[in-house]
Coordinates of C-alpha atoms and ligand atoms in Angstrom, one line a residue:
X1 CA -193.6 -71.2 33.3
X2 CA -196.5 -72.2 31.5
X3 CA -197.9 -69.5 29.1
X4 CA -201.6 -70.3 30.3
X5 CA -200.7 -69.6 34.0
X6 CA -199.0 -66.1 32.8
X7 CA -202.3 -65.4 31.1
X8 CA -204.0 -65.8 34.3
X9 CA -202.3 -63.0 35.9
X10 CA -203.0 -61.0 32.7
X11 CA -206.9 -61.4 32.8
X12 CA -206.5 -60.6 36.6
X13 CA -204.2 -57.4 35.9
X14 CA -201.6 -58.5 37.4
X15 CA -197.8 -58.0 36.5
X16 CA -195.3 -60.0 37.2
X17 CA -191.5 -58.7 38.0
X18 CA -188.5 -61.0 37.6
X19 CA -188.1 -62.1 41.0
X20 CA -192.3 -62.8 41.3
X21 CA -191.6 -64.7 38.0
X22 CA -188.9 -66.8 39.3
X23 CA -190.7 -67.5 42.8
X24 CA -193.8 -68.9 40.9
X25 CA -192.1 -70.7 38.4
X26 CA -190.1 -72.5 40.9
X27 CA -192.8 -73.3 43.4
X28 CA -193.7 -76.9 43.6
X29 CA -197.0 -76.3 42.8
X30 CA -197.2 -73.0 40.8
X31 CA -200.4 -73.3 39.4
X32 CA -202.2 -73.8 43.0
X33 CA -199.9 -70.7 44.0
X34 CA -201.2 -68.6 41.0
X35 CA -204.9 -69.4 41.4
X36 CA -204.6 -68.2 45.3
X37 CA -202.7 -65.1 44.5
X38 CA -204.8 -64.1 41.8
X39 CA -207.9 -64.5 44.0
X40 CA -206.6 -63.0 47.0
X41 CA -204.8 -60.2 45.6
X42 CA -206.3 -59.2 42.1
X43 CA -206.9 -55.4 41.9
X44 CA -210.1 -54.0 40.5
X45 CA -210.4 -53.9 36.6
X46 CA -209.4 -50.3 36.2
X47 CA -206.2 -50.7 38.4
X48 CA -202.9 -52.7 37.8
X49 CA -200.9 -54.5 40.5
X50 CA -197.1 -55.0 40.0
X51 CA -196.7 -58.4 41.8
X52 CA -192.8 -58.3 43.6
X53 CA -190.9 -61.4 45.2
X54 CA -191.5 -59.5 48.8
X55 CA -195.2 -60.0 48.4
X56 CA -194.9 -63.6 47.3
X57 CA -192.6 -63.9 50.1
X58 CA -195.0 -62.1 52.7
X59 CA -198.2 -63.8 51.1
X60 CA -196.4 -67.2 51.8
X61 CA -195.8 -66.4 55.0
X62 CA -199.0 -64.6 56.5
X63 CA -201.3 -64.9 53.9
X64 CA -203.2 -62.5 52.6
X65 CA -203.8 -60.6 56.2
X66 CA -200.9 -58.9 56.4
X67 CA -199.8 -57.2 53.4
X68 CA -198.7 -53.5 54.5
X69 CA -197.1 -52.3 51.2
X70 CA -199.2 -54.0 48.4
X71 CA -201.0 -50.5 48.0
X72 CA -197.3 -49.1 46.6
X73 CA -197.5 -51.5 44.1
X74 CA -201.2 -50.9 43.0
X75 CA -201.3 -48.5 39.9
X76 CA -204.8 -46.8 40.0
X77 CA -207.2 -46.5 37.5
X78 CA -205.1 -46.9 34.4
X79 CA -207.0 -46.2 31.5
X80 CA -206.1 -47.1 27.9
X81 CA -204.9 -44.2 26.0
X82 CA -207.7 -44.7 23.9
X83 CA -209.8 -42.9 26.0
X84 CA -208.7 -39.3 24.8
X85 CA -209.0 -39.3 21.3
X86 CA -210.8 -36.5 19.8
X87 CA -213.7 -38.3 18.1
X88 CA -215.6 -35.3 16.6
X89 CA -215.3 -34.8 12.6
X90 CA -213.7 -34.5 10.4
X91 CA -211.2 -36.5 12.4
X92 CA -211.4 -40.1 11.9
X93 CA -208.6 -41.6 13.8
X94 CA -208.6 -44.9 15.3
X95 CA -205.6 -46.7 17.3
X96 CA -205.6 -50.1 15.7
X97 CA -202.7 -51.4 17.9
X98 CA -201.0 -50.3 21.1
X99 CA -198.9 -52.0 23.5
X100 CA -199.1 -49.3 26.4
X101 CA -201.4 -51.9 28.4
X102 CA -200.5 -55.2 26.8
X103 CA -196.9 -55.5 28.3
X104 CA -197.4 -58.0 31.1
X105 CA -194.3 -58.1 32.8
X106 CA -192.2 -55.3 33.8
X107 CA -189.7 -56.3 30.9
X108 CA -187.2 -57.3 33.2
X109 CA -188.0 -60.9 32.8
X110 CA -185.2 -62.8 31.5
X111 CA -186.8 -66.2 30.7
X112 CA -187.2 -65.2 26.8
X113 CA -188.5 -68.7 26.1
X114 CA -192.1 -67.6 25.6
X115 CA -191.3 -64.2 23.7
X116 CA -188.9 -65.9 21.3
X117 CA -191.7 -69.0 20.8
X118 CA -194.5 -66.4 20.4
X119 CA -192.1 -64.7 17.5
X120 CA -191.3 -68.2 16.1
X121 CA -195.0 -69.0 15.8
X122 CA -196.3 -65.6 14.5
X123 CA -193.9 -65.8 11.8
X124 CA -194.0 -69.4 10.9
X125 CA -198.0 -68.8 10.5
X126 CA -197.2 -66.5 7.2
X127 CA -194.6 -68.5 6.4
X128 CA -196.9 -71.7 6.0
X129 CA -199.0 -69.7 3.7
X130 CA -196.1 -69.8 0.8
X131 CA -196.4 -72.6 -1.6
X132 CA -192.5 -73.4 -1.6
X133 CA -193.1 -74.4 2.2
X134 CA -196.1 -76.1 2.1
X135 CA -195.7 -79.3 4.7
X136 CA -192.4 -78.6 5.7
X137 CA -190.4 -80.8 7.9
X138 CA -189.1 -80.3 11.3
X139 CA -185.7 -80.4 12.1
X140 CA -185.4 -83.9 13.8
X141 CA -187.2 -85.1 10.6
X142 CA -184.9 -82.9 8.1
X143 CA -182.2 -84.9 9.7
X144 CA -182.9 -88.3 8.0
X145 CA -184.0 -86.9 4.7
X146 CA -181.5 -86.9 1.8
X147 CA -183.6 -84.9 -1.0
X148 CA -185.7 -81.8 -1.0
X149 CA -185.6 -80.6 2.4
X150 CA -188.1 -77.9 3.6
X151 CA -187.4 -76.1 7.1
X152 CA -188.8 -73.0 8.8
X153 CA -186.5 -72.1 12.2
X154 CA -185.1 -68.9 13.7
X155 CA -181.8 -68.0 13.2
X156 CA -179.3 -68.5 15.8
X157 CA -175.7 -67.6 14.7
X158 CA -174.8 -66.1 11.1
X159 CA -171.3 -66.1 9.5
X160 CA -168.8 -66.7 6.8
X161 CA -166.7 -69.9 6.5
X162 CA -163.3 -69.9 5.7
X163 CA -163.5 -70.1 1.9
X164 CA -166.6 -67.0 2.6
X165 CA -169.5 -68.9 2.2
X166 CA -172.6 -68.2 4.3
X167 CA -173.3 -70.5 7.1
X168 CA -176.0 -70.0 9.8
X169 CA -177.8 -72.2 12.2
X170 CA -181.5 -72.5 12.0
X171 CA -183.7 -73.7 14.9
X172 CA -187.2 -74.9 15.6
X173 CA -188.4 -76.6 18.8
X174 CA -187.0 -80.0 17.7
X175 CA -183.4 -79.1 16.8
X176 CA -181.0 -77.5 14.6
X177 CA -179.9 -77.3 11.0
X178 CA -176.6 -75.8 9.7
X179 CA -177.5 -74.1 6.7
X180 CA -174.8 -73.5 4.1
X181 CA -174.9 -70.8 1.2
X182 CA -172.6 -71.2 -1.7
X183 CA -171.1 -67.9 -2.9
X184 CA -171.2 -69.2 -6.6
X185 CA -174.8 -69.0 -6.1
X186 CA -175.1 -65.1 -6.6
X187 CA -178.4 -63.7 -6.0
X188 CA -178.9 -66.3 -3.3
X189 CA -175.9 -65.3 -1.7
X190 CA -177.0 -61.7 -2.2
X191 CA -180.1 -62.7 -0.1
X192 CA -178.0 -64.6 2.6
X193 CA -176.4 -61.3 3.3
X194 CA -179.5 -59.9 4.6
X195 CA -180.1 -62.8 7.1
X196 CA -180.0 -61.5 10.9
X197 CA -179.7 -63.1 13.7
X198 CA -183.1 -64.3 15.5
X199 CA -184.9 -63.8 12.3
X200 CA -187.4 -66.5 11.3
X201 CA -186.8 -67.8 7.7
X202 CA -187.5 -70.6 5.5
X203 CA -185.1 -72.9 3.8
X204 CA -185.3 -75.0 1.1
X205 CA -182.2 -77.0 -0.1
X206 CA -180.6 -80.8 -0.1
X207 CA -178.7 -82.5 2.6
X208 CA -175.1 -82.8 2.4
X209 CA -173.5 -84.8 5.4
X210 CA -174.1 -82.6 8.1
X211 CA -175.4 -79.4 6.1
X212 CA -178.4 -78.3 4.7
X213 CA -177.2 -76.7 1.2
X214 CA -179.8 -73.9 0.7
X215 CA -181.2 -73.7 -2.9
X216 CA -184.3 -70.8 -1.5
X217 CA -184.3 -68.9 1.3
X218 CA -187.7 -67.4 1.8
X219 CA -188.8 -64.5 4.2
X220 CA -192.3 -64.3 5.6
X221 CA -192.6 -61.4 3.0
X222 CA -195.4 -59.1 2.1
X223 CA -197.6 -58.6 -0.9
X224 CA -197.8 -55.7 -3.1
X225 CA -200.9 -53.5 -1.8
X226 CA -203.2 -51.2 -3.7
X227 CA -202.8 -47.5 -2.7
X228 CA -205.8 -46.2 -1.1
X229 CA -207.3 -42.5 -2.2
X230 CA -206.5 -39.9 0.6
X231 CA -208.1 -36.6 0.3
X232 CA -206.5 -35.2 3.0
X233 CA -203.0 -34.6 4.4
X234 CA -200.6 -36.0 7.3
X235 CA -197.6 -34.3 8.1
X236 CA -194.7 -36.6 9.6
X237 CA -192.0 -35.5 12.3
X238 CA -189.8 -37.0 14.9
X239 CA -186.6 -36.3 16.7
X240 CA -187.2 -32.9 17.7
X241 CA -185.1 -33.2 20.8
X242 CA -186.7 -30.2 23.0
X243 CA -184.2 -29.3 25.6
X244 CA -181.1 -29.9 24.1
X245 CA -179.3 -27.0 23.0
X246 CA -178.8 -28.4 19.3
X247 CA -182.8 -28.3 18.9
X248 CA -183.5 -25.8 16.2
X249 CA -186.3 -23.4 17.9
X250 CA -186.6 -20.7 15.0
X251 CA -186.8 -23.8 12.4
X252 CA -189.6 -25.2 14.6
X253 CA -191.4 -22.1 14.8
X254 CA -191.4 -21.4 11.2
X255 CA -192.7 -25.0 10.9
X256 CA -195.9 -24.3 13.4
X257 CA -196.4 -20.8 11.5
X258 CA -196.9 -23.3 8.6
X259 CA -198.8 -25.8 9.5
X260 CA -201.0 -22.9 11.4
X261 CA -201.4 -21.4 8.0
X262 CA -199.5 -18.4 8.5
X263 CA -196.1 -19.1 6.5
X264 CA -195.2 -20.3 2.9
X265 CA -196.4 -19.7 -0.5
X266 CA -199.3 -20.2 -2.1
X267 CA -199.1 -24.3 -2.7
X268 CA -197.4 -24.6 0.7
X269 CA -200.5 -22.5 2.2
X270 CA -202.9 -24.9 0.2
X271 CA -201.1 -28.1 1.7
X272 CA -201.3 -26.6 5.0
X273 CA -205.2 -26.4 4.7
X274 CA -205.1 -30.2 3.8
X275 CA -203.5 -31.3 7.0
X276 CA -205.6 -32.9 9.6
X277 CA -203.0 -35.2 11.1
X278 CA -199.5 -34.7 12.7
X279 CA -197.4 -38.1 13.7
X280 CA -194.3 -37.7 15.8
X281 CA -192.5 -40.9 15.8
X282 CA -190.4 -40.6 19.2
X283 CA -187.3 -38.4 20.7
X284 CA -189.6 -36.0 21.2
X285 CA -187.4 -34.4 23.9
X286 CA -183.8 -35.0 24.5
X287 CA -184.0 -36.7 27.9
X288 CA -181.6 -36.7 30.3
X289 CA -178.3 -39.1 30.6
X290 CA -179.2 -40.9 27.6
X291 CA -175.5 -40.7 26.2
X292 CA -172.1 -40.0 28.0
X293 CA -171.6 -36.0 28.3
X294 CA -175.3 -35.2 26.9
X295 CA -175.8 -32.6 29.8
X296 CA -173.5 -30.5 28.8
X297 CA -175.7 -29.6 25.4
X298 CA -178.8 -29.5 27.4
X299 CA -180.5 -26.3 27.6
X300 CA -183.2 -27.9 29.9
X301 CA -181.5 -30.1 32.3
X302 CA -185.2 -31.4 33.8
X303 CA -187.4 -33.8 32.2
X304 CA -190.3 -32.7 33.4
X305 CA -189.7 -29.1 32.0
X306 CA -188.6 -30.6 28.6
X307 CA -191.9 -32.1 28.0
X308 CA -193.9 -28.5 29.6
X309 CA -191.4 -27.0 26.7
X310 CA -192.7 -29.5 24.4
X311 CA -196.6 -28.7 25.6
X312 CA -196.1 -25.1 25.0
X313 CA -194.4 -25.5 21.3
X314 CA -197.0 -27.9 20.2
X315 CA -199.8 -26.4 22.3
X316 CA -199.6 -23.8 19.5
X317 CA -200.9 -26.0 16.6
X318 CA -204.5 -25.8 16.3
X319 CA -207.4 -27.9 14.8
X320 CA -205.0 -30.8 13.9
X321 CA -204.9 -34.4 15.3
X322 CA -201.5 -35.1 17.0
X323 CA -199.9 -38.5 17.5
X324 CA -197.1 -38.9 19.7
X325 CA -195.0 -42.2 20.4
X326 CA -192.2 -42.6 22.2
X327 CA -188.6 -42.6 21.2
X328 CA -185.1 -43.7 23.2
X329 CA -184.9 -40.2 24.5
X330 CA -188.2 -40.3 26.0
X331 CA -189.2 -41.3 29.6
X332 CA -190.7 -44.4 28.8
X333 CA -189.5 -47.7 29.4
X334 CA -186.7 -48.5 27.2
X335 CA -187.1 -51.7 26.3
X336 CA -189.3 -52.4 23.0
X337 CA -192.2 -52.2 22.9
X338 CA -192.0 -48.9 24.4
X339 CA -195.6 -48.4 26.3
X340 CA -196.9 -44.5 25.6
X341 CA -195.0 -41.8 27.7
X342 CA -196.1 -42.0 30.9
X343 CA -198.7 -39.0 31.9
X344 CA -196.6 -37.9 35.1
X345 CA -193.8 -36.9 33.1
X346 CA -195.9 -34.9 30.4
X347 CA -198.6 -33.4 32.4
X348 CA -199.1 -30.2 30.4
X349 CA -198.7 -32.3 27.0
X350 CA -201.6 -34.6 28.3
X351 CA -203.9 -31.5 28.9
X352 CA -204.0 -30.8 25.2
X353 CA -207.1 -32.0 23.9
X354 CA -206.0 -32.6 20.5
X355 CA -202.9 -34.9 21.6
X356 CA -203.0 -38.6 21.7
X357 CA -200.2 -41.2 23.1
X358 CA -199.7 -44.4 21.9
X359 CA -196.8 -46.9 22.4
X360 CA -193.5 -47.8 20.0
X361 CA -194.4 -49.5 17.5
X362 CA -198.3 -48.6 17.2
X363 CA -200.6 -49.1 14.5
X364 CA -203.5 -46.3 13.6
X365 CA -205.6 -45.5 11.4
X366 CA -206.1 -42.1 9.8
X367 CA -209.6 -42.3 7.6
X368 CA -208.9 -45.9 6.7
X369 CA -205.0 -45.0 5.8
X370 CA -203.0 -47.6 8.3
X371 CA -200.0 -45.9 9.5
X372 CA -197.5 -48.2 11.3
X373 CA -195.3 -46.1 13.7
X374 CA -191.7 -47.2 15.0
X375 CA -189.2 -44.9 16.3
X376 CA -186.1 -46.9 14.7
X377 CA -184.0 -48.2 17.2
X378 CA -183.1 -51.3 15.4
X379 CA -181.9 -49.5 12.4
X380 CA -178.6 -49.0 14.6
X381 CA -178.4 -52.7 14.6
X382 CA -178.8 -53.1 10.9
X383 CA -176.6 -50.2 9.7
X384 CA -173.6 -52.0 11.8
X385 CA -174.1 -55.5 10.8
X386 CA -175.7 -55.7 7.8
X387 CA -173.4 -55.2 4.3
X388 CA -174.6 -52.2 2.6
X389 CA -177.0 -50.9 5.1
X390 CA -176.6 -47.6 6.9
X391 CA -178.1 -44.7 8.5
X392 CA -178.2 -42.6 5.3
X393 CA -180.5 -45.1 3.7
X394 CA -182.9 -46.2 6.3
X395 CA -185.5 -46.7 3.2
X396 CA -183.5 -49.9 2.5
X397 CA -183.6 -51.1 6.2
X398 CA -187.6 -50.3 6.6
X399 CA -188.0 -52.6 3.2
X400 CA -185.8 -55.2 4.7
X401 CA -188.1 -55.1 8.2
X402 CA -191.3 -55.3 6.2
X403 CA -189.8 -58.6 4.2
X404 CA -188.8 -60.2 7.5
X405 CA -192.3 -58.6 9.3
X406 CA -190.4 -58.1 12.1
X407 CA -189.3 -54.2 13.4
X408 CA -186.3 -55.5 15.7
X409 CA -185.2 -58.8 14.9
X410 CA -181.8 -59.0 16.4
X411 CA -181.9 -59.5 19.9
X412 CA -178.7 -58.9 22.1
X413 CA -177.3 -55.6 20.2
X414 CA -178.0 -51.9 20.4
X415 CA -182.2 -52.6 20.7
X416 CA -183.0 -53.6 24.1
X417 CA -186.1 -56.1 23.9
X418 CA -188.6 -56.6 26.7
X419 CA -189.3 -60.0 27.7
X420 CA -193.1 -60.3 26.8
X421 CA -195.4 -63.2 26.5
X422 CA -196.5 -62.1 23.1
X423 CA -193.9 -60.4 20.5
X424 CA -195.5 -57.2 19.3
X425 CA -192.8 -56.3 17.0
X426 CA -194.3 -58.8 14.7
X427 CA -195.4 -57.0 11.6
X428 CA -199.0 -58.7 11.7
X429 CA -200.6 -55.9 9.5
X430 CA -199.5 -54.4 6.0
X431 CA -199.7 -50.8 6.8
X432 CA -200.2 -48.3 4.0
X433 CA -197.8 -45.8 5.5
X434 CA -194.3 -47.0 7.7
X435 CA -193.2 -44.0 9.5
X436 CA -190.1 -44.2 11.3
X437 CA -187.3 -41.6 12.6
X438 CA -184.4 -42.1 15.2
X439 CA -181.3 -41.9 12.4
X440 CA -182.0 -37.9 11.9
X441 CA -181.9 -38.4 8.0
X442 CA -184.8 -38.1 5.6
X443 CA -185.6 -40.8 3.7
X444 CA -188.8 -41.9 1.5
X445 CA -189.3 -44.6 -1.0
X446 CA -192.5 -46.2 -2.3
X447 CA -192.3 -50.0 -1.9
X448 CA -194.9 -52.3 -2.9
X449 CA -197.3 -49.7 -2.6
X450 CA -196.5 -48.8 0.9
X451 CA -194.8 -45.1 1.8
X452 CA -191.7 -45.7 3.4
X453 CA -191.1 -42.6 5.4
X454 CA -188.4 -41.4 7.8
X455 CA -188.9 -38.1 9.0
X456 CA -185.5 -36.4 10.0
X457 CA -185.1 -34.5 13.0
X458 CA -185.4 -30.5 14.2
X459 CA -181.9 -31.5 16.1
X460 CA -178.3 -30.5 14.6
X461 CA -175.5 -32.4 14.6
X462 CA -174.3 -33.3 18.4
X463 CA -171.3 -34.0 19.9
X464 CA -172.3 -37.7 20.1
X465 CA -173.2 -37.9 16.1
X466 CA -170.0 -36.6 15.4
X467 CA -168.2 -39.7 16.7
X468 CA -170.6 -41.6 14.7
X469 CA -170.1 -39.2 11.6
X470 CA -173.8 -38.9 11.4
X471 CA -174.7 -35.6 9.0
X472 CA -178.6 -35.0 10.2
X473 CA -181.0 -33.5 7.5
X474 CA -182.4 -31.3 9.8
X475 CA -185.7 -29.1 9.7
X476 CA -187.1 -30.9 6.5
X477 CA -190.5 -32.2 7.0
X478 CA -192.4 -34.9 5.1
X479 CA -195.8 -34.4 4.2
X480 CA -198.7 -36.9 2.6
X481 CA -200.3 -34.3 0.6
X482 CA -203.4 -36.2 -0.6
X483 CA -201.1 -39.3 -1.4
X484 CA -198.2 -37.7 -2.8
X485 CA -195.0 -37.0 -1.1
X486 CA -193.7 -33.5 -0.4
X487 CA -190.7 -32.7 1.5
X488 CA -190.7 -29.1 3.5
X489 CA -187.8 -27.0 4.2
X490 CA -187.9 -24.9 7.5
X491 CA -184.3 -23.6 7.8
Ligands
D5M1 O1 -179.7 -41.2 17.6 C1 -179.2 -40.1 17.1 C2 -178.4 -40.5 16.2 O2 -177.1 -41.6 16.5 C3 -179.1 -41.5 15.1 O3 -178.4 -41.3 13.3 C4 -178.6 -43.0 15.5 C5 -177.2 -42.7 16.0 N1 -177.2 -43.6 17.3 C6 -177.8 -43.4 18.0 N2 -177.1 -44.8 19.1 C7 -176.4 -45.4 18.4 C8 -175.2 -46.5 18.8 N3 -175.7 -46.9 20.1 N4 -174.6 -46.7 17.8 C9 -174.7 -46.4 16.6 N5 -175.6 -45.1 16.3 C10 -176.1 -44.9 17.2 P1 -180.6 -40.8 19.0 O4 -181.5 -41.7 19.4 O5 -181.6 -39.5 18.8 O6 -179.8 -40.4 20.1
FE2 FE1 -183.4 -39.1 17.9
ZN3 ZN1 -183.5 -42.0 18.8

């Protein structure tokens, strides 16, 4: 379906499910049908209609008169999470990017062409700014060129040849190129080992028969940034997994005492004094049925009660703006981007005045310091498929994601991606801080002026993690104290 038709539904606050999408797409005059659906069904500006295939069938049969169950598909009065912010000084906290209200399909539409098109175009724009890639050729044009070829494409497939060179297929709208990286070119070969499926890449090289022999592989990349002054502190948490028997409650209570100024030595007390913001990058609760036999390790077996318990604990924290994003254990849609944790699951947490909820990923500003929050599900794909990468060193993966300018490039492995009209996982803005979790192992590195932080966990090793040999670093909390990193231990 044409993007402009989808956009019309978006503007009218209508969200399409997969069958509705298919029906409209295959209707003979899909444009006209869309116009009349929008005119007759669009909800008020505050509400959101989820348009299903059945509603369309009813509509086509009886017009707008007999749409008895349409009310069930209207979500009332959805206000953006921004409305809950605590604006009063000294907090200066803004949500710069949140996808909670920008997911215009229910995430299940199987036609990924718009999504990958958006990814390709956004990243191509960034690549076109590079001097090596000025005036590139399309794949079709490049087919007939012998000398210097410059192309931009999405990686379809990466493999090793018999002789252990790297071969990958690069695609744009006009065709494909088979790119070969020779293993004798050591530095280029090392770079080729970082290439993953579905990333967008620039290649410079020469043609040899049906192959494009690469001499340069060019990532969208990021520039070095100047560090901004910070006169306050921010605390980074993730993966508390409240509700699990492996949640380290005593250590967490020590942490709460510290942040409230009641625990710690002189230096730690001083740091606590400076804290204005606390970010939680997902997996705040353990959830239900996330992996086989998880229930054997749950103390709280009801997801609502897990969030109630989270509200009781986080409710102890005073005078600090808390920002919570979801992870793969939370009660949000699993496909990324994940909208913020829905209020219906976390009523008590939503009652806390100092808590704001954002999507995964999200970009926020703390007094002008931009923080990119991402839970980190795609780390599993990198740890499992890219040579030299592991759960232990998520900072290396974060660095690579920044250079690729995408939070979860690999499609079809462990990270479920939602089919959206726009790819919100492209890293469009360079953050000052990149905060992640998920691996349960702390990591920190300063890369090109950006703080890369993985905030570890408050959960001891689970049976599931034993299988993957994941040894968590527990109850160690990174604090960016006036610009310098401190790791505080609460065991
Ligand atoms: O993830 C907890 C830990 O388990 C974290 O180190 C990632 C790892 N993990 C989770 N799922 C997978 C899969 N499917 N493959 C490999 N490693 C995985 P959590 O999200 O808290 O369960
Ligand atoms: Fe986790
Ligand atoms: Zn996780």
